[in-house]
Amino acid sequence: MLRISVMVSGSGSNLQAVIDSIDNGQIKDAEIVQVISSNSEAFALERAKKHGIKGVVIGKQEFPDEEERNVELIKALKKENTNLVILAGYMNILKPELVKEFKGRIINIHPSLIPKYCGEGFYGGKVHEAVINAGEKESGATVHYVDEGIDSGEVIIQEKLFVEPGDNPESLAARVLKIEHIILPKAVLIWQSKGEK
Ligand code: GRF
C-alpha cells in the first residue's frame, strides 16, 4: 500500500484530484495518510476532513523558526511512514535536509511547461500573467521531482494547451488547473510503476 502525504497551502483542488483518483480506482493500492498544510485556513483541510483524512498544520504561525518547522515536517512525514510526498499548491520551499531525506519520493505540480515560467517568483497567477505578457501560444502544467532547487527537478509528465486569443491570467489559470487535475494522478501512476518505495 502506497502511503501518500499531500502538502498544501490553499484550495486543495489538486489534493481533491488525487482523493478522487484513489476513490475511483485510477490509482490503486494507495492511501493518503495525511494532508499537511502550511496554512490553518486552507480549504484543502476541509477537503481532507470530509474524506476522513488526517489534517496537520505546520506553518510559520505554528513554527516561526524555519529550521524547527522543517524538523516538524520531517517528523510528521516519518510518523505516518510516508512513501510519497505530493506538493499540491504547497507554497513554502522545502529545506535541503527534507529533500535529501525523501530524495526521489517528492513530486510537485507546477502550472507551466517547465523549464519555462518556473523558479523564484513564478507561482500561481504570476505564472499565467508572464505567459500571456510574453505572447506565448501555448502553456500547460508539469509534475516534476523535487530536488534542492525551486521547480528544478526531473520532469515526470507535462501536458500542453493553446493560449486562446481572449485569454487573461484567470481564464488561462482555470484551463491549466484542469490539466493539473489530469496529470497529477497520472504522475502518481508513473511513480508507482517505477516500483519506488
Ligand atoms: C495550482 O495551480 C498548482 O499548480 C500551484 O498552486 C495551485 C494549487 O491549487 N502550485 P490547489 O490548491 O491544488 O487548488
PDB file of C-alpha atoms and ligand atoms in Angstrom:
ATOM      1  CA  MET A   1       0.000   0.000   0.000  1.00  0.00           C
ATOM      2  CA  LEU A   2       1.498   3.326  -1.113  1.00  0.00           C
ATOM      3  CA  ARG A   3       1.338   5.784   1.774  1.00  0.00           C
ATOM      4  CA  ILE A   4       0.956   9.323   0.410  1.00  0.00           C
ATOM      5  CA  SER A   5       1.343  12.581   2.356  1.00  0.00           C
ATOM      6  CA  VAL A   6      -0.017  15.614   0.479  1.00  0.00           C
ATOM      7  CA  MET A   7       1.349  19.056   1.350  1.00  0.00           C
ATOM      8  CA  VAL A   8      -0.932  22.017   0.644  1.00  0.00           C
ATOM      9  CA  SER A   9      -1.413  25.740   1.299  1.00  0.00           C
ATOM     10  CA  GLY A  10      -4.654  26.666  -0.434  1.00  0.00           C
ATOM     11  CA  SER A  11      -7.848  25.425  -2.015  1.00  0.00           C
ATOM     12  CA  GLY A  12      -6.698  21.822  -2.482  1.00  0.00           C
ATOM     13  CA  SER A  13      -8.260  21.117  -5.878  1.00  0.00           C
ATOM     14  CA  ASN A  14      -5.173  19.064  -6.782  1.00  0.00           C
ATOM     15  CA  LEU A  15      -5.497  17.213  -3.471  1.00  0.00           C
ATOM     16  CA  GLN A  16      -9.112  16.567  -4.445  1.00  0.00           C
ATOM     17  CA  ALA A  17      -7.979  15.174  -7.797  1.00  0.00           C
ATOM     18  CA  VAL A  18      -5.765  12.637  -6.011  1.00  0.00           C
ATOM     19  CA  ILE A  19      -8.511  11.780  -3.496  1.00  0.00           C
ATOM     20  CA  ASP A  20     -10.959  11.217  -6.372  1.00  0.00           C
ATOM     21  CA  SER A  21      -8.443   9.174  -8.385  1.00  0.00           C
ATOM     22  CA  ILE A  22      -7.942   6.821  -5.452  1.00  0.00           C
ATOM     23  CA  ASP A  23     -11.692   6.633  -4.820  1.00  0.00           C
ATOM     24  CA  ASN A  24     -12.461   5.821  -8.491  1.00  0.00           C
ATOM     25  CA  GLY A  25      -9.700   3.222  -8.725  1.00  0.00           C
ATOM     26  CA  GLN A  26      -7.465   5.086 -11.199  1.00  0.00           C
ATOM     27  CA  ILE A  27      -4.773   4.955  -8.519  1.00  0.00           C
ATOM     28  CA  LYS A  28      -4.654   1.541  -6.816  1.00  0.00           C
ATOM     29  CA  ASP A  29      -3.020   0.268  -3.643  1.00  0.00           C
ATOM     30  CA  ALA A  30      -2.557   3.766  -2.299  1.00  0.00           C
ATOM     31  CA  GLU A  31      -3.904   5.886   0.505  1.00  0.00           C
ATOM     32  CA  ILE A  32      -3.479   9.499   1.540  1.00  0.00           C
ATOM     33  CA  VAL A  33      -2.313   9.140   5.133  1.00  0.00           C
ATOM     34  CA  GLN A  34      -2.333  12.853   5.901  1.00  0.00           C
ATOM     35  CA  VAL A  35      -2.639  16.347   4.489  1.00  0.00           C
ATOM     36  CA  ILE A  36      -0.031  18.753   5.826  1.00  0.00           C
ATOM     37  CA  SER A  37      -0.952  22.410   5.366  1.00  0.00           C
ATOM     38  CA  SER A  38       1.228  25.476   5.829  1.00  0.00           C
ATOM     39  CA  ASN A  39      -1.977  27.440   6.388  1.00  0.00           C
ATOM     40  CA  SER A  40      -4.596  26.662   9.046  1.00  0.00           C
ATOM     41  CA  GLU A  41      -7.265  28.336   6.892  1.00  0.00           C
ATOM     42  CA  ALA A  42      -6.584  26.288   3.764  1.00  0.00           C
ATOM     43  CA  PHE A  43      -9.782  24.869   2.265  1.00  0.00           C
ATOM     44  CA  ALA A  44      -7.684  21.808   1.454  1.00  0.00           C
ATOM     45  CA  LEU A  45      -8.016  20.901   5.159  1.00  0.00           C
ATOM     46  CA  GLU A  46     -11.811  20.903   4.759  1.00  0.00           C
ATOM     47  CA  ARG A  47     -11.489  18.540   1.812  1.00  0.00           C
ATOM     48  CA  ALA A  48      -9.274  16.234   3.885  1.00  0.00           C
ATOM     49  CA  LYS A  49     -11.677  16.293   6.835  1.00  0.00           C
ATOM     50  CA  LYS A  50     -14.619  15.452   4.561  1.00  0.00           C
ATOM     51  CA  HIS A  51     -12.736  12.321   3.463  1.00  0.00           C
ATOM     52  CA  GLY A  52     -11.642  11.351   6.951  1.00  0.00           C
ATOM     53  CA  ILE A  53      -8.020  12.171   6.148  1.00  0.00           C
ATOM     54  CA  LYS A  54      -5.856  13.491   8.984  1.00  0.00           C
ATOM     55  CA  GLY A  55      -5.032  17.199   8.647  1.00  0.00           C
ATOM     56  CA  VAL A  56      -1.844  18.642  10.135  1.00  0.00           C
ATOM     57  CA  VAL A  57      -0.943  22.345  10.194  1.00  0.00           C
ATOM     58  CA  ILE A  58       2.770  23.110  10.147  1.00  0.00           C
ATOM     59  CA  GLY A  59       3.229  26.731   9.155  1.00  0.00           C
ATOM     60  CA  LYS A  60       5.047  29.931  10.008  1.00  0.00           C
ATOM     61  CA  GLN A  61       2.445  30.713  12.672  1.00  0.00           C
ATOM     62  CA  GLU A  62       2.852  27.403  14.463  1.00  0.00           C
ATOM     63  CA  PHE A  63       6.623  27.193  13.941  1.00  0.00           C
ATOM     64  CA  PRO A  64       8.131  30.643  13.169  1.00  0.00           C
ATOM     65  CA  ASP A  65      11.658  29.235  13.104  1.00  0.00           C
ATOM     66  CA  GLU A  66      12.320  27.764   9.629  1.00  0.00           C
ATOM     67  CA  GLU A  67      14.713  25.072  10.864  1.00  0.00           C
ATOM     68  CA  GLU A  68      12.273  23.966  13.563  1.00  0.00           C
ATOM     69  CA  ARG A  69       9.434  23.974  11.029  1.00  0.00           C
ATOM     70  CA  ASN A  70      11.481  21.736   8.757  1.00  0.00           C
ATOM     71  CA  VAL A  71      12.204  19.294  11.616  1.00  0.00           C
ATOM     72  CA  GLU A  72       8.482  19.162  12.353  1.00  0.00           C
ATOM     73  CA  LEU A  73       7.714  18.448   8.694  1.00  0.00           C
ATOM     74  CA  ILE A  74      10.205  15.575   8.584  1.00  0.00           C
ATOM     75  CA  LYS A  75       8.800  14.183  11.852  1.00  0.00           C
ATOM     76  CA  ALA A  76       5.219  14.366  10.546  1.00  0.00           C
ATOM     77  CA  LEU A  77       6.143  12.678   7.258  1.00  0.00           C
ATOM     78  CA  LYS A  78       8.051   9.900   9.017  1.00  0.00           C
ATOM     79  CA  LYS A  79       5.387   9.425  11.698  1.00  0.00           C
ATOM     80  CA  GLU A  80       2.961   8.244   9.001  1.00  0.00           C
ATOM     81  CA  ASN A  81       5.616   6.144   7.230  1.00  0.00           C
ATOM     82  CA  THR A  82       5.202   8.267   4.104  1.00  0.00           C
ATOM     83  CA  ASN A  83       6.363   6.643   0.858  1.00  0.00           C
ATOM     84  CA  LEU A  84       5.454   9.517  -1.479  1.00  0.00           C
ATOM     85  CA  VAL A  85       5.163  13.248  -0.771  1.00  0.00           C
ATOM     86  CA  ILE A  86       2.947  15.243  -3.149  1.00  0.00           C
ATOM     87  CA  LEU A  87       3.323  19.035  -3.082  1.00  0.00           C
ATOM     88  CA  ALA A  88      -0.074  20.279  -4.277  1.00  0.00           C
ATOM     89  CA  GLY A  89      -0.013  24.039  -4.130  1.00  0.00           C
ATOM     90  CA  TYR A  90       2.370  23.994  -1.178  1.00  0.00           C
ATOM     91  CA  MET A  91       3.814  27.492  -1.031  1.00  0.00           C
ATOM     92  CA  ASN A  92       6.865  27.068   1.185  1.00  0.00           C
ATOM     93  CA  ILE A  93      10.269  25.956  -0.103  1.00  0.00           C
ATOM     94  CA  LEU A  94      11.440  22.667   1.403  1.00  0.00           C
ATOM     95  CA  LYS A  95      14.785  22.704   3.176  1.00  0.00           C
ATOM     96  CA  PRO A  96      17.603  20.544   1.732  1.00  0.00           C
ATOM     97  CA  GLU A  97      17.503  18.181   4.723  1.00  0.00           C
ATOM     98  CA  LEU A  98      13.909  17.218   3.963  1.00  0.00           C
ATOM     99  CA  VAL A  99      14.568  16.870   0.232  1.00  0.00           C
ATOM    100  CA  LYS A 100      17.561  14.640   0.986  1.00  0.00           C
ATOM    101  CA  GLU A 101      15.558  12.545   3.463  1.00  0.00           C
ATOM    102  CA  PHE A 102      12.870  11.909   0.819  1.00  0.00           C
ATOM    103  CA  LYS A 103      15.020  12.042  -2.347  1.00  0.00           C
ATOM    104  CA  GLY A 104      13.148  10.655  -5.327  1.00  0.00           C
ATOM    105  CA  ARG A 105       9.931  10.496  -3.323  1.00  0.00           C
ATOM    106  CA  ILE A 106       8.700  14.107  -3.530  1.00  0.00           C
ATOM    107  CA  ILE A 107       6.727  15.320  -6.557  1.00  0.00           C
ATOM    108  CA  ASN A 108       5.337  18.799  -7.268  1.00  0.00           C
ATOM    109  CA  ILE A 109       2.668  20.105  -9.642  1.00  0.00           C
ATOM    110  CA  HIS A 110       3.527  23.372 -11.367  1.00  0.00           C
ATOM    111  CA  PRO A 111       1.191  25.364 -13.655  1.00  0.00           C
ATOM    112  CA  SER A 112       3.592  25.913 -16.577  1.00  0.00           C
ATOM    113  CA  LEU A 113       5.658  23.957 -19.107  1.00  0.00           C
ATOM    114  CA  ILE A 114       8.865  23.631 -17.063  1.00  0.00           C
ATOM    115  CA  PRO A 115      11.608  24.830 -17.650  1.00  0.00           C
ATOM    116  CA  LYS A 116       9.580  27.879 -18.738  1.00  0.00           C
ATOM    117  CA  TYR A 117       7.999  30.191 -16.162  1.00  0.00           C
ATOM    118  CA  CYS A 118       9.147  28.423 -13.047  1.00  0.00           C
ATOM    119  CA  GLY A 119      11.532  29.044 -10.161  1.00  0.00           C
ATOM    120  CA  GLU A 120      11.812  32.062  -7.884  1.00  0.00           C
ATOM    121  CA  GLY A 121       8.703  34.262  -8.034  1.00  0.00           C
ATOM    122  CA  PHE A 122       6.831  32.113 -10.564  1.00  0.00           C
ATOM    123  CA  TYR A 123       3.824  30.804  -8.676  1.00  0.00           C
ATOM    124  CA  GLY A 124       0.037  30.960  -9.030  1.00  0.00           C
ATOM    125  CA  GLY A 125      -1.278  33.836 -11.132  1.00  0.00           C
ATOM    126  CA  LYS A 126       2.212  35.263 -11.724  1.00  0.00           C
ATOM    127  CA  VAL A 127       2.942  32.290 -13.960  1.00  0.00           C
ATOM    128  CA  HIS A 128      -0.061  32.872 -16.202  1.00  0.00           C
ATOM    129  CA  GLU A 129       0.488  36.636 -16.280  1.00  0.00           C
ATOM    130  CA  ALA A 130       4.047  36.069 -17.530  1.00  0.00           C
ATOM    131  CA  VAL A 131       2.872  33.558 -20.163  1.00  0.00           C
ATOM    132  CA  ILE A 132       0.290  35.986 -21.529  1.00  0.00           C
ATOM    133  CA  ASN A 133       2.577  39.014 -21.361  1.00  0.00           C
ATOM    134  CA  ALA A 134       5.179  37.060 -23.322  1.00  0.00           C
ATOM    135  CA  GLY A 135       2.602  36.303 -26.020  1.00  0.00           C
ATOM    136  CA  GLU A 136       3.119  32.555 -25.660  1.00  0.00           C
ATOM    137  CA  LYS A 137       0.992  30.445 -27.998  1.00  0.00           C
ATOM    138  CA  GLU A 138       0.906  27.537 -25.567  1.00  0.00           C
ATOM    139  CA  SER A 139       1.165  26.781 -21.883  1.00  0.00           C
ATOM    140  CA  GLY A 140       0.330  23.813 -19.702  1.00  0.00           C
ATOM    141  CA  ALA A 141       1.265  22.041 -16.480  1.00  0.00           C
ATOM    142  CA  THR A 142       4.106  19.879 -15.248  1.00  0.00           C
ATOM    143  CA  VAL A 143       4.682  17.340 -12.495  1.00  0.00           C
ATOM    144  CA  HIS A 144       8.336  17.032 -11.564  1.00  0.00           C
ATOM    145  CA  TYR A 145      10.545  15.518  -8.891  1.00  0.00           C
ATOM    146  CA  VAL A 146      11.514  17.967  -6.171  1.00  0.00           C
ATOM    147  CA  ASP A 147      15.227  18.480  -5.752  1.00  0.00           C
ATOM    148  CA  GLU A 148      17.139  21.114  -3.815  1.00  0.00           C
ATOM    149  CA  GLY A 149      16.234  23.823  -6.346  1.00  0.00           C
ATOM    150  CA  ILE A 150      12.898  25.562  -6.990  1.00  0.00           C
ATOM    151  CA  ASP A 151      10.838  23.730  -9.641  1.00  0.00           C
ATOM    152  CA  SER A 152      14.098  22.330 -10.985  1.00  0.00           C
ATOM    153  CA  GLY A 153      13.769  18.544 -10.582  1.00  0.00           C
ATOM    154  CA  GLU A 154      13.414  15.960 -13.370  1.00  0.00           C
ATOM    155  CA  VAL A 155      10.081  16.229 -15.229  1.00  0.00           C
ATOM    156  CA  ILE A 156       7.746  13.252 -14.773  1.00  0.00           C
ATOM    157  CA  ILE A 157       4.858  14.337 -17.009  1.00  0.00           C
ATOM    158  CA  GLN A 158       3.607  17.518 -18.642  1.00  0.00           C
ATOM    159  CA  GLU A 159       0.673  18.411 -20.848  1.00  0.00           C
ATOM    160  CA  LYS A 160       0.222  21.404 -23.172  1.00  0.00           C
ATOM    161  CA  LEU A 161      -2.715  23.588 -24.100  1.00  0.00           C
ATOM    162  CA  PHE A 162      -3.085  26.528 -26.502  1.00  0.00           C
ATOM    163  CA  VAL A 163      -3.297  30.021 -25.106  1.00  0.00           C
ATOM    164  CA  GLU A 164      -6.552  31.369 -26.586  1.00  0.00           C
ATOM    165  CA  PRO A 165      -6.615  34.894 -28.136  1.00  0.00           C
ATOM    166  CA  GLY A 166      -9.009  36.230 -25.500  1.00  0.00           C
ATOM    167  CA  ASP A 167      -7.210  34.625 -22.553  1.00  0.00           C
ATOM    168  CA  ASN A 168      -6.369  36.592 -19.446  1.00  0.00           C
ATOM    169  CA  PRO A 169      -4.392  35.186 -16.478  1.00  0.00           C
ATOM    170  CA  GLU A 170      -7.604  34.000 -14.765  1.00  0.00           C
ATOM    171  CA  SER A 171      -9.068  32.199 -17.767  1.00  0.00           C
ATOM    172  CA  LEU A 172      -5.722  30.607 -18.583  1.00  0.00           C
ATOM    173  CA  ALA A 173      -5.235  29.564 -14.937  1.00  0.00           C
ATOM    174  CA  ALA A 174      -8.619  27.859 -14.933  1.00  0.00           C
ATOM    175  CA  ARG A 175      -7.807  25.825 -18.052  1.00  0.00           C
ATOM    176  CA  VAL A 176      -4.330  24.940 -16.832  1.00  0.00           C
ATOM    177  CA  LEU A 177      -5.801  23.821 -13.487  1.00  0.00           C
ATOM    178  CA  LYS A 178      -7.983  21.316 -15.333  1.00  0.00           C
ATOM    179  CA  ILE A 179      -4.833  19.841 -16.887  1.00  0.00           C
ATOM    180  CA  GLU A 180      -3.179  19.718 -13.476  1.00  0.00           C
ATOM    181  CA  HIS A 181      -6.019  17.570 -12.176  1.00  0.00           C
ATOM    182  CA  ILE A 182      -5.440  15.131 -15.042  1.00  0.00           C
ATOM    183  CA  ILE A 183      -1.638  14.839 -14.939  1.00  0.00           C
ATOM    184  CA  LEU A 184      -1.138  14.712 -11.157  1.00  0.00           C
ATOM    185  CA  PRO A 185      -2.864  11.330 -10.742  1.00  0.00           C
ATOM    186  CA  LYS A 186      -1.032  10.117 -13.862  1.00  0.00           C
ATOM    187  CA  ALA A 187       2.256  11.168 -12.255  1.00  0.00           C
ATOM    188  CA  VAL A 188       1.437   9.021  -9.209  1.00  0.00           C
ATOM    189  CA  LEU A 189       0.816   6.045 -11.507  1.00  0.00           C
ATOM    190  CA  ILE A 190       4.139   6.664 -13.275  1.00  0.00           C
ATOM    191  CA  TRP A 191       5.875   6.855  -9.901  1.00  0.00           C
ATOM    192  CA  GLN A 192       4.186   3.624  -8.751  1.00  0.00           C
ATOM    193  CA  SER A 193       5.150   1.876 -11.994  1.00  0.00           C
ATOM    194  CA  LYS A 194       8.806   2.532 -11.207  1.00  0.00           C
ATOM    195  CA  GLY A 195       8.366   0.299  -8.193  1.00  0.00           C
ATOM    196  CA  GLU A 196       9.651   3.001  -5.914  1.00  0.00           C
ATOM    197  CA  LYS A 197       9.002   2.602  -2.225  1.00  0.00           C
TER     198      LYS A 197
HETATM  199  C1  GRF B   1      -2.093  25.033  -8.597  1.00  0.00           C
HETATM  200  O1  GRF B   1      -2.264  25.896  -9.694  1.00  0.00           O
HETATM  201  C2  GRF B   1      -0.697  24.493  -8.600  1.00  0.00           C
HETATM  202  O2  GRF B   1      -0.148  24.325  -9.877  1.00  0.00           O
HETATM  203  C3  GRF B   1       0.060  25.578  -7.904  1.00  0.00           C
HETATM  204  O3  GRF B   1      -0.812  26.047  -6.885  1.00  0.00           O
HETATM  205  C4  GRF B   1      -2.143  25.786  -7.276  1.00  0.00           C
HETATM  206  C5  GRF B   1      -2.768  24.945  -6.203  1.00  0.00           C
HETATM  207  O4  GRF B   1      -4.102  24.849  -6.412  1.00  0.00           O
HETATM  208  N1  GRF B   1       1.272  25.063  -7.351  1.00  0.00           N
HETATM  209  P1  GRF B   1      -4.944  23.875  -5.446  1.00  0.00           P
HETATM  210  O5  GRF B   1      -4.691  24.333  -4.028  1.00  0.00           O
HETATM  211  O6  GRF B   1      -4.471  22.487  -5.685  1.00  0.00           O
HETATM  212  O7  GRF B   1      -6.368  24.098  -5.891  1.00  0.00           O
END
